[in-house]
């Protein structure tokens, strides 16, 4: 069945780059997403990548997709204290039902001043 | 402002009682979803609806029920049959053929 795995915790210093990794098992994923969750709040979409792309860059965020290894990563450049949150990787299996998502466990990013 | 509104933000329930969580969206989205979040775990899909008057079970539907009488509304009832209902519940919606889901701010349910 589908499964998405993430490491649970990452700690970086302010100004450094953060790299959050994710692996997934189902090669038929259509879209792969990164969501951010701040304490007590809902999920905010950060970025997504279509499964036929290798890379997507959006300001400080860079997403890399390795389809062969089923590996997705999110790089945050110049990490700030406001980036401290839980980051979820998710996959969607259908282009017509993009809210039906399989989520990883979430990676808690701690940014130290 | 367009968005998804969940209410209440915090909810307390006594064991054995049913409780209904509200989710309303004014984004004109066809599809709506309910997820459950537990500490240290990802979100798990409870129910989803792709069109009015139709809905499907997700991965953890037991002990929950939903209705979709209006496009804008997708309430979730947590019944007394749900053995471990304390959790953070998130509602989402997405347009058909769109690329992303939009989430509400969540309801934290605590059984006391």
mmCIF file of C-alpha atoms in Angstrom:
data_model
loop_
_atom_site.group_PDB
_atom_site.id
_atom_site.type_symbol
_atom_site.label_atom_id
_atom_site.label_comp_id
_atom_site.label_asym_id
_atom_site.label_seq_id
_atom_site.Cartn_x
_atom_site.Cartn_y
_atom_site.Cartn_z
ATOM 1 C CA UNK A 1 0.000 0.000 0.000
ATOM 2 C CA UNK A 2 0.947 3.632 -0.086
ATOM 3 C CA UNK A 3 3.375 4.863 2.537
ATOM 4 C CA UNK A 4 5.191 8.140 3.082
ATOM 5 C CA UNK A 5 8.122 8.373 5.482
ATOM 6 C CA UNK A 6 9.895 11.381 6.976
ATOM 7 C CA UNK A 7 12.447 11.887 9.697
ATOM 8 C CA UNK A 8 10.790 13.343 12.777
ATOM 9 C CA UNK A 9 13.114 16.156 13.806
ATOM 10 C CA UNK A 10 15.635 18.606 12.333
ATOM 11 C CA UNK A 11 17.501 21.375 14.134
ATOM 12 C CA UNK A 12 19.409 24.135 12.317
ATOM 13 C CA UNK A 13 20.899 27.525 13.102
ATOM 14 C CA UNK A 14 19.312 30.687 11.768
ATOM 15 C CA UNK A 15 20.783 31.569 8.384
ATOM 16 C CA UNK A 16 21.724 27.983 7.528
ATOM 17 C CA UNK A 17 19.960 25.893 4.914
ATOM 18 C CA UNK A 18 17.479 23.228 6.014
ATOM 19 C CA UNK A 19 16.875 20.054 4.056
ATOM 20 C CA UNK A 20 13.852 17.943 4.902
ATOM 21 C CA UNK A 21 13.638 14.531 3.285
ATOM 22 C CA UNK A 22 10.738 12.280 2.399
ATOM 23 C CA UNK A 23 10.403 8.869 0.785
ATOM 24 C CA UNK A 24 7.288 7.384 -0.718
ATOM 25 C CA UNK A 25 6.412 3.963 -2.016
ATOM 26 C CA UNK A 26 3.848 4.414 -4.770
ATOM 27 C CA UNK A 27 5.306 5.355 -8.130
ATOM 28 C CA UNK A 28 1.880 6.302 -9.494
ATOM 29 C CA UNK A 29 1.748 9.485 -7.419
ATOM 30 C CA UNK A 30 0.514 12.412 -9.465
ATOM 31 C CA UNK A 31 1.483 15.351 -7.274
ATOM 32 C CA UNK A 32 3.821 15.597 -4.312
ATOM 33 C CA UNK A 33 3.335 18.346 -1.761
ATOM 34 C CA UNK A 34 5.023 20.107 1.105
ATOM 35 C CA UNK A 35 2.765 21.567 3.777
ATOM 36 C CA UNK A 36 3.744 23.664 6.805
ATOM 37 C CA UNK A 37 1.896 23.517 10.130
ATOM 38 C CA UNK A 38 2.452 26.041 12.888
ATOM 39 C CA UNK A 39 1.381 25.160 16.462
ATOM 40 C CA UNK A 40 -2.380 24.737 16.841
ATOM 41 C CA UNK A 41 -3.060 25.708 13.238
ATOM 42 C CA UNK A 42 -4.143 24.096 10.018
ATOM 43 C CA UNK A 43 -1.880 23.176 7.135
ATOM 44 C CA UNK A 44 -0.492 25.750 4.751
ATOM 45 C CA UNK A 45 0.592 24.618 1.311
ATOM 46 C CA UNK A 46 4.191 25.635 0.700
ATOM 47 C CA UNK A 47 4.809 24.144 -2.692
ATOM 48 C CA UNK A 48 4.082 21.130 -4.841
ATOM 49 C CA UNK A 49 5.702 19.323 -7.714
ATOM 50 C CA UNK A 50 4.144 17.365 -10.506
ATOM 51 C CA UNK A 51 5.484 13.831 -10.780
ATOM 52 C CA UNK A 52 7.088 14.412 -14.187
ATOM 53 C CA UNK A 53 9.310 17.205 -12.857
ATOM 54 C CA UNK A 54 12.715 16.892 -11.216
ATOM 55 C CA UNK A 55 13.013 20.231 -9.517
ATOM 56 C CA UNK A 56 10.971 23.267 -8.597
ATOM 57 C CA UNK A 57 12.238 26.487 -7.068
ATOM 58 C CA UNK A 58 10.103 29.125 -5.396
ATOM 59 C CA UNK A 59 12.000 31.920 -3.655
ATOM 60 C CA UNK A 60 13.785 30.316 -0.655
ATOM 61 C CA UNK A 61 12.251 26.906 -1.312
ATOM 62 C CA UNK A 62 13.700 24.246 -3.596
ATOM 63 C CA UNK A 63 11.990 20.908 -4.140
ATOM 64 C CA UNK A 64 13.940 18.004 -5.611
ATOM 65 C CA UNK A 65 12.255 14.834 -6.845
ATOM 66 C CA UNK A 66 14.138 11.621 -7.540
ATOM 67 C CA UNK A 67 11.558 9.326 -9.084
ATOM 68 C CA UNK A 68 13.923 6.396 -9.385
ATOM 69 C CA UNK A 69 14.584 6.358 -5.634
ATOM 70 C CA UNK A 70 11.086 7.694 -4.757
ATOM 71 C CA UNK A 71 12.740 10.468 -2.771
ATOM 72 C CA UNK A 72 11.491 14.022 -2.304
ATOM 73 C CA UNK A 73 13.316 16.802 -0.509
ATOM 74 C CA UNK A 74 12.560 20.359 0.544
ATOM 75 C CA UNK A 75 15.428 22.783 0.929
ATOM 76 C CA UNK A 76 14.838 26.053 2.751
ATOM 77 C CA UNK A 77 17.582 28.582 2.126
ATOM 78 C CA UNK A 78 18.561 31.153 4.781
ATOM 79 C CA UNK A 79 16.334 29.526 7.394
ATOM 80 C CA UNK A 80 14.639 31.973 9.761
ATOM 81 C CA UNK A 81 13.106 31.490 13.214
ATOM 82 C CA UNK A 82 9.698 31.962 11.598
ATOM 83 C CA UNK A 83 10.330 28.777 9.637
ATOM 84 C CA UNK A 84 10.082 26.749 12.863
ATOM 85 C CA UNK A 85 7.098 24.447 12.337
ATOM 86 C CA UNK A 86 6.126 20.919 11.361
ATOM 87 C CA UNK A 87 6.609 20.125 7.683
ATOM 88 C CA UNK A 88 4.524 17.429 6.036
ATOM 89 C CA UNK A 89 5.276 15.651 2.831
ATOM 90 C CA UNK A 90 2.170 14.317 1.045
ATOM 91 C CA UNK A 91 1.285 12.563 -2.171
ATOM 92 C CA UNK A 92 -1.857 12.627 -4.244
ATOM 93 C CA UNK A 93 -2.754 9.619 -6.319
ATOM 94 C CA UNK A 94 -5.243 11.330 -8.614
ATOM 95 C CA UNK A 95 -5.254 14.535 -10.606
ATOM 96 C CA UNK A 96 -9.033 14.750 -10.168
ATOM 97 C CA UNK A 97 -9.006 14.314 -6.401
ATOM 98 C CA UNK A 98 -6.031 16.279 -5.169
ATOM 99 C CA UNK A 99 -7.334 16.640 -1.632
ATOM 100 C CA UNK A 100 -7.168 12.903 -1.006
ATOM 101 C CA UNK A 101 -3.642 12.848 0.290
ATOM 102 C CA UNK A 102 -1.277 10.364 1.886
ATOM 103 C CA UNK A 103 0.799 12.177 4.509
ATOM 104 C CA UNK A 104 4.126 11.490 6.137
ATOM 105 C CA UNK A 105 4.457 11.751 9.908
ATOM 106 C CA UNK A 106 5.795 15.300 9.722
ATOM 107 C CA UNK A 107 9.268 16.721 10.401
ATOM 108 C CA UNK A 108 9.578 19.219 13.239
ATOM 109 C CA UNK A 109 12.023 21.934 12.209
ATOM 110 C CA UNK A 110 13.654 23.797 15.065
ATOM 111 C CA UNK A 111 15.534 26.961 14.134
ATOM 112 C CA UNK A 112 17.985 28.221 16.748
ATOM 113 C CA UNK A 113 18.895 31.924 16.793
ATOM 114 C CA UNK B 1 -12.546 36.526 2.463
ATOM 115 C CA UNK B 2 -12.614 33.131 0.794
ATOM 116 C CA UNK B 3 -11.601 30.149 2.835
ATOM 117 C CA UNK B 4 -12.519 27.233 5.034
ATOM 118 C CA UNK B 5 -13.967 27.794 8.476
ATOM 119 C CA UNK B 6 -13.974 25.140 11.153
ATOM 120 C CA UNK B 7 -15.816 25.568 14.400
ATOM 121 C CA UNK B 8 -15.420 25.396 17.264
ATOM 122 C CA UNK B 9 -11.639 25.661 17.693
ATOM 123 C CA UNK B 10 -11.757 23.673 20.953
ATOM 124 C CA UNK B 11 -14.398 21.133 21.911
ATOM 125 C CA UNK B 12 -14.829 19.017 25.001
ATOM 126 C CA UNK B 13 -17.012 15.962 25.076
ATOM 127 C CA UNK B 14 -18.022 13.519 27.752
ATOM 128 C CA UNK B 15 -17.580 9.859 27.059
ATOM 129 C CA UNK B 16 -20.642 8.324 25.447
ATOM 130 C CA UNK B 17 -21.778 11.533 23.748
ATOM 131 C CA UNK B 18 -21.918 12.270 20.048
ATOM 132 C CA UNK B 19 -20.461 15.573 18.879
ATOM 133 C CA UNK B 20 -20.556 17.363 15.541
ATOM 134 C CA UNK B 21 -17.689 19.400 14.092
ATOM 135 C CA UNK B 22 -18.546 22.085 11.588
ATOM 136 C CA UNK B 23 -16.729 22.781 8.313
ATOM 137 C CA UNK B 24 -17.872 25.474 5.889
ATOM 138 C CA UNK B 25 -16.151 26.689 2.712
ATOM 139 C CA UNK B 26 -16.948 29.569 0.376
ATOM 140 C CA UNK B 27 -14.392 28.616 -2.270
ATOM 141 C CA UNK B 28 -16.974 26.914 -4.468
ATOM 142 C CA UNK B 29 -14.990 23.684 -4.245
ATOM 143 C CA UNK B 30 -16.684 20.425 -5.148
ATOM 144 C CA UNK B 31 -14.571 18.162 -2.960
ATOM 145 C CA UNK B 32 -14.243 18.235 0.823
ATOM 146 C CA UNK B 33 -12.286 16.077 3.247
ATOM 147 C CA UNK B 34 -11.920 15.291 6.927
ATOM 148 C CA UNK B 35 -8.576 14.321 8.404
ATOM 149 C CA UNK B 36 -7.547 13.325 11.894
ATOM 150 C CA UNK B 37 -4.142 14.265 13.339
ATOM 151 C CA UNK B 38 -2.530 12.584 16.335
ATOM 152 C CA UNK B 39 0.781 13.678 17.904
ATOM 153 C CA UNK B 40 3.795 12.363 16.018
ATOM 154 C CA UNK B 41 1.665 11.051 13.199
ATOM 155 C CA UNK B 42 0.661 12.340 9.844
ATOM 156 C CA UNK B 43 -2.894 13.133 8.921
ATOM 157 C CA UNK B 44 -5.229 10.243 8.258
ATOM 158 C CA UNK B 45 -8.284 10.485 6.039
ATOM 159 C CA UNK B 46 -11.631 9.888 7.733
ATOM 160 C CA UNK B 47 -14.196 10.683 5.026
ATOM 161 C CA UNK B 48 -14.315 12.608 1.795
ATOM 162 C CA UNK B 49 -16.958 13.902 -0.567
ATOM 163 C CA UNK B 50 -16.472 14.766 -4.214
ATOM 164 C CA UNK B 51 -19.976 16.049 -4.832
ATOM 165 C CA UNK B 52 -23.112 17.034 -2.946
ATOM 166 C CA UNK B 53 -25.115 14.119 -1.515
ATOM 167 C CA UNK B 54 -22.234 11.697 -1.995
ATOM 168 C CA UNK B 55 -19.337 10.724 0.251
ATOM 169 C CA UNK B 56 -16.844 7.893 0.692
ATOM 170 C CA UNK B 57 -15.061 6.342 3.640
ATOM 171 C CA UNK B 58 -11.404 7.076 4.106
ATOM 172 C CA UNK B 59 -8.860 4.974 5.959
ATOM 173 C CA UNK B 60 -10.264 5.426 9.491
ATOM 174 C CA UNK B 61 -14.044 5.946 9.083
ATOM 175 C CA UNK B 62 -15.167 3.698 11.935
ATOM 176 C CA UNK B 63 -16.931 5.665 14.675
ATOM 177 C CA UNK B 64 -17.492 8.715 12.442
ATOM 178 C CA UNK B 65 -20.311 9.886 10.187
ATOM 179 C CA UNK B 66 -20.696 12.751 7.715
ATOM 180 C CA UNK B 67 -23.293 14.420 5.518
ATOM 181 C CA UNK B 68 -23.023 16.602 2.421
ATOM 182 C CA UNK B 69 -26.390 18.260 1.906
ATOM 183 C CA UNK B 70 -24.889 21.513 0.657
ATOM 184 C CA UNK B 71 -21.800 22.205 -1.401
ATOM 185 C CA UNK B 72 -20.501 24.607 1.231
ATOM 186 C CA UNK B 73 -20.847 22.356 4.255
ATOM 187 C CA UNK B 74 -19.389 19.004 5.324
ATOM 188 C CA UNK B 75 -20.054 18.363 9.023
ATOM 189 C CA UNK B 76 -18.361 15.483 10.831
ATOM 190 C CA UNK B 77 -20.052 13.647 13.701
ATOM 191 C CA UNK B 78 -17.841 11.811 16.158
ATOM 192 C CA UNK B 79 -20.019 9.112 17.625
ATOM 193 C CA UNK B 80 -19.746 7.256 20.903
ATOM 194 C CA UNK B 81 -18.533 4.269 18.897
ATOM 195 C CA UNK B 82 -15.215 6.037 18.272
ATOM 196 C CA UNK B 83 -13.014 4.548 20.991
ATOM 197 C CA UNK B 84 -10.256 7.122 20.982
ATOM 198 C CA UNK B 85 -11.733 10.406 19.737
ATOM 199 C CA UNK B 86 -9.323 12.863 21.375
ATOM 200 C CA UNK B 87 -7.412 14.381 18.447
ATOM 201 C CA UNK B 88 -6.994 17.394 16.195
ATOM 202 C CA UNK B 89 -9.458 17.353 13.294
ATOM 203 C CA UNK B 90 -8.766 19.124 10.025
ATOM 204 C CA UNK B 91 -11.160 19.830 7.192
ATOM 205 C CA UNK B 92 -9.993 20.523 3.656
ATOM 206 C CA UNK B 93 -11.473 21.273 0.265
ATOM 207 C CA UNK B 94 -10.214 21.160 -3.286
ATOM 208 C CA UNK B 95 -11.546 22.055 -6.724
ATOM 209 C CA UNK B 96 -12.074 19.243 -9.200
ATOM 210 C CA UNK B 97 -9.011 19.122 -11.439
ATOM 211 C CA UNK B 98 -7.144 21.545 -9.185
ATOM 212 C CA UNK B 99 -3.660 20.995 -7.882
ATOM 213 C CA UNK B 100 -4.037 21.660 -4.185
ATOM 214 C CA UNK B 101 -6.207 21.250 -1.119
ATOM 215 C CA UNK B 102 -6.980 24.116 1.236
ATOM 216 C CA UNK B 103 -7.182 23.413 4.951
ATOM 217 C CA UNK B 104 -9.161 24.929 7.780
ATOM 218 C CA UNK B 105 -7.591 25.885 11.106
ATOM 219 C CA UNK B 106 -8.710 22.709 12.833
ATOM 220 C CA UNK B 107 -10.819 21.672 15.814
ATOM 221 C CA UNK B 108 -9.171 20.137 18.854
ATOM 222 C CA UNK B 109 -11.524 17.599 20.413
ATOM 223 C CA UNK B 110 -10.905 16.379 23.940
ATOM 224 C CA UNK B 111 -12.913 13.661 25.641
ATOM 225 C CA UNK B 112 -13.246 14.256 29.373
#
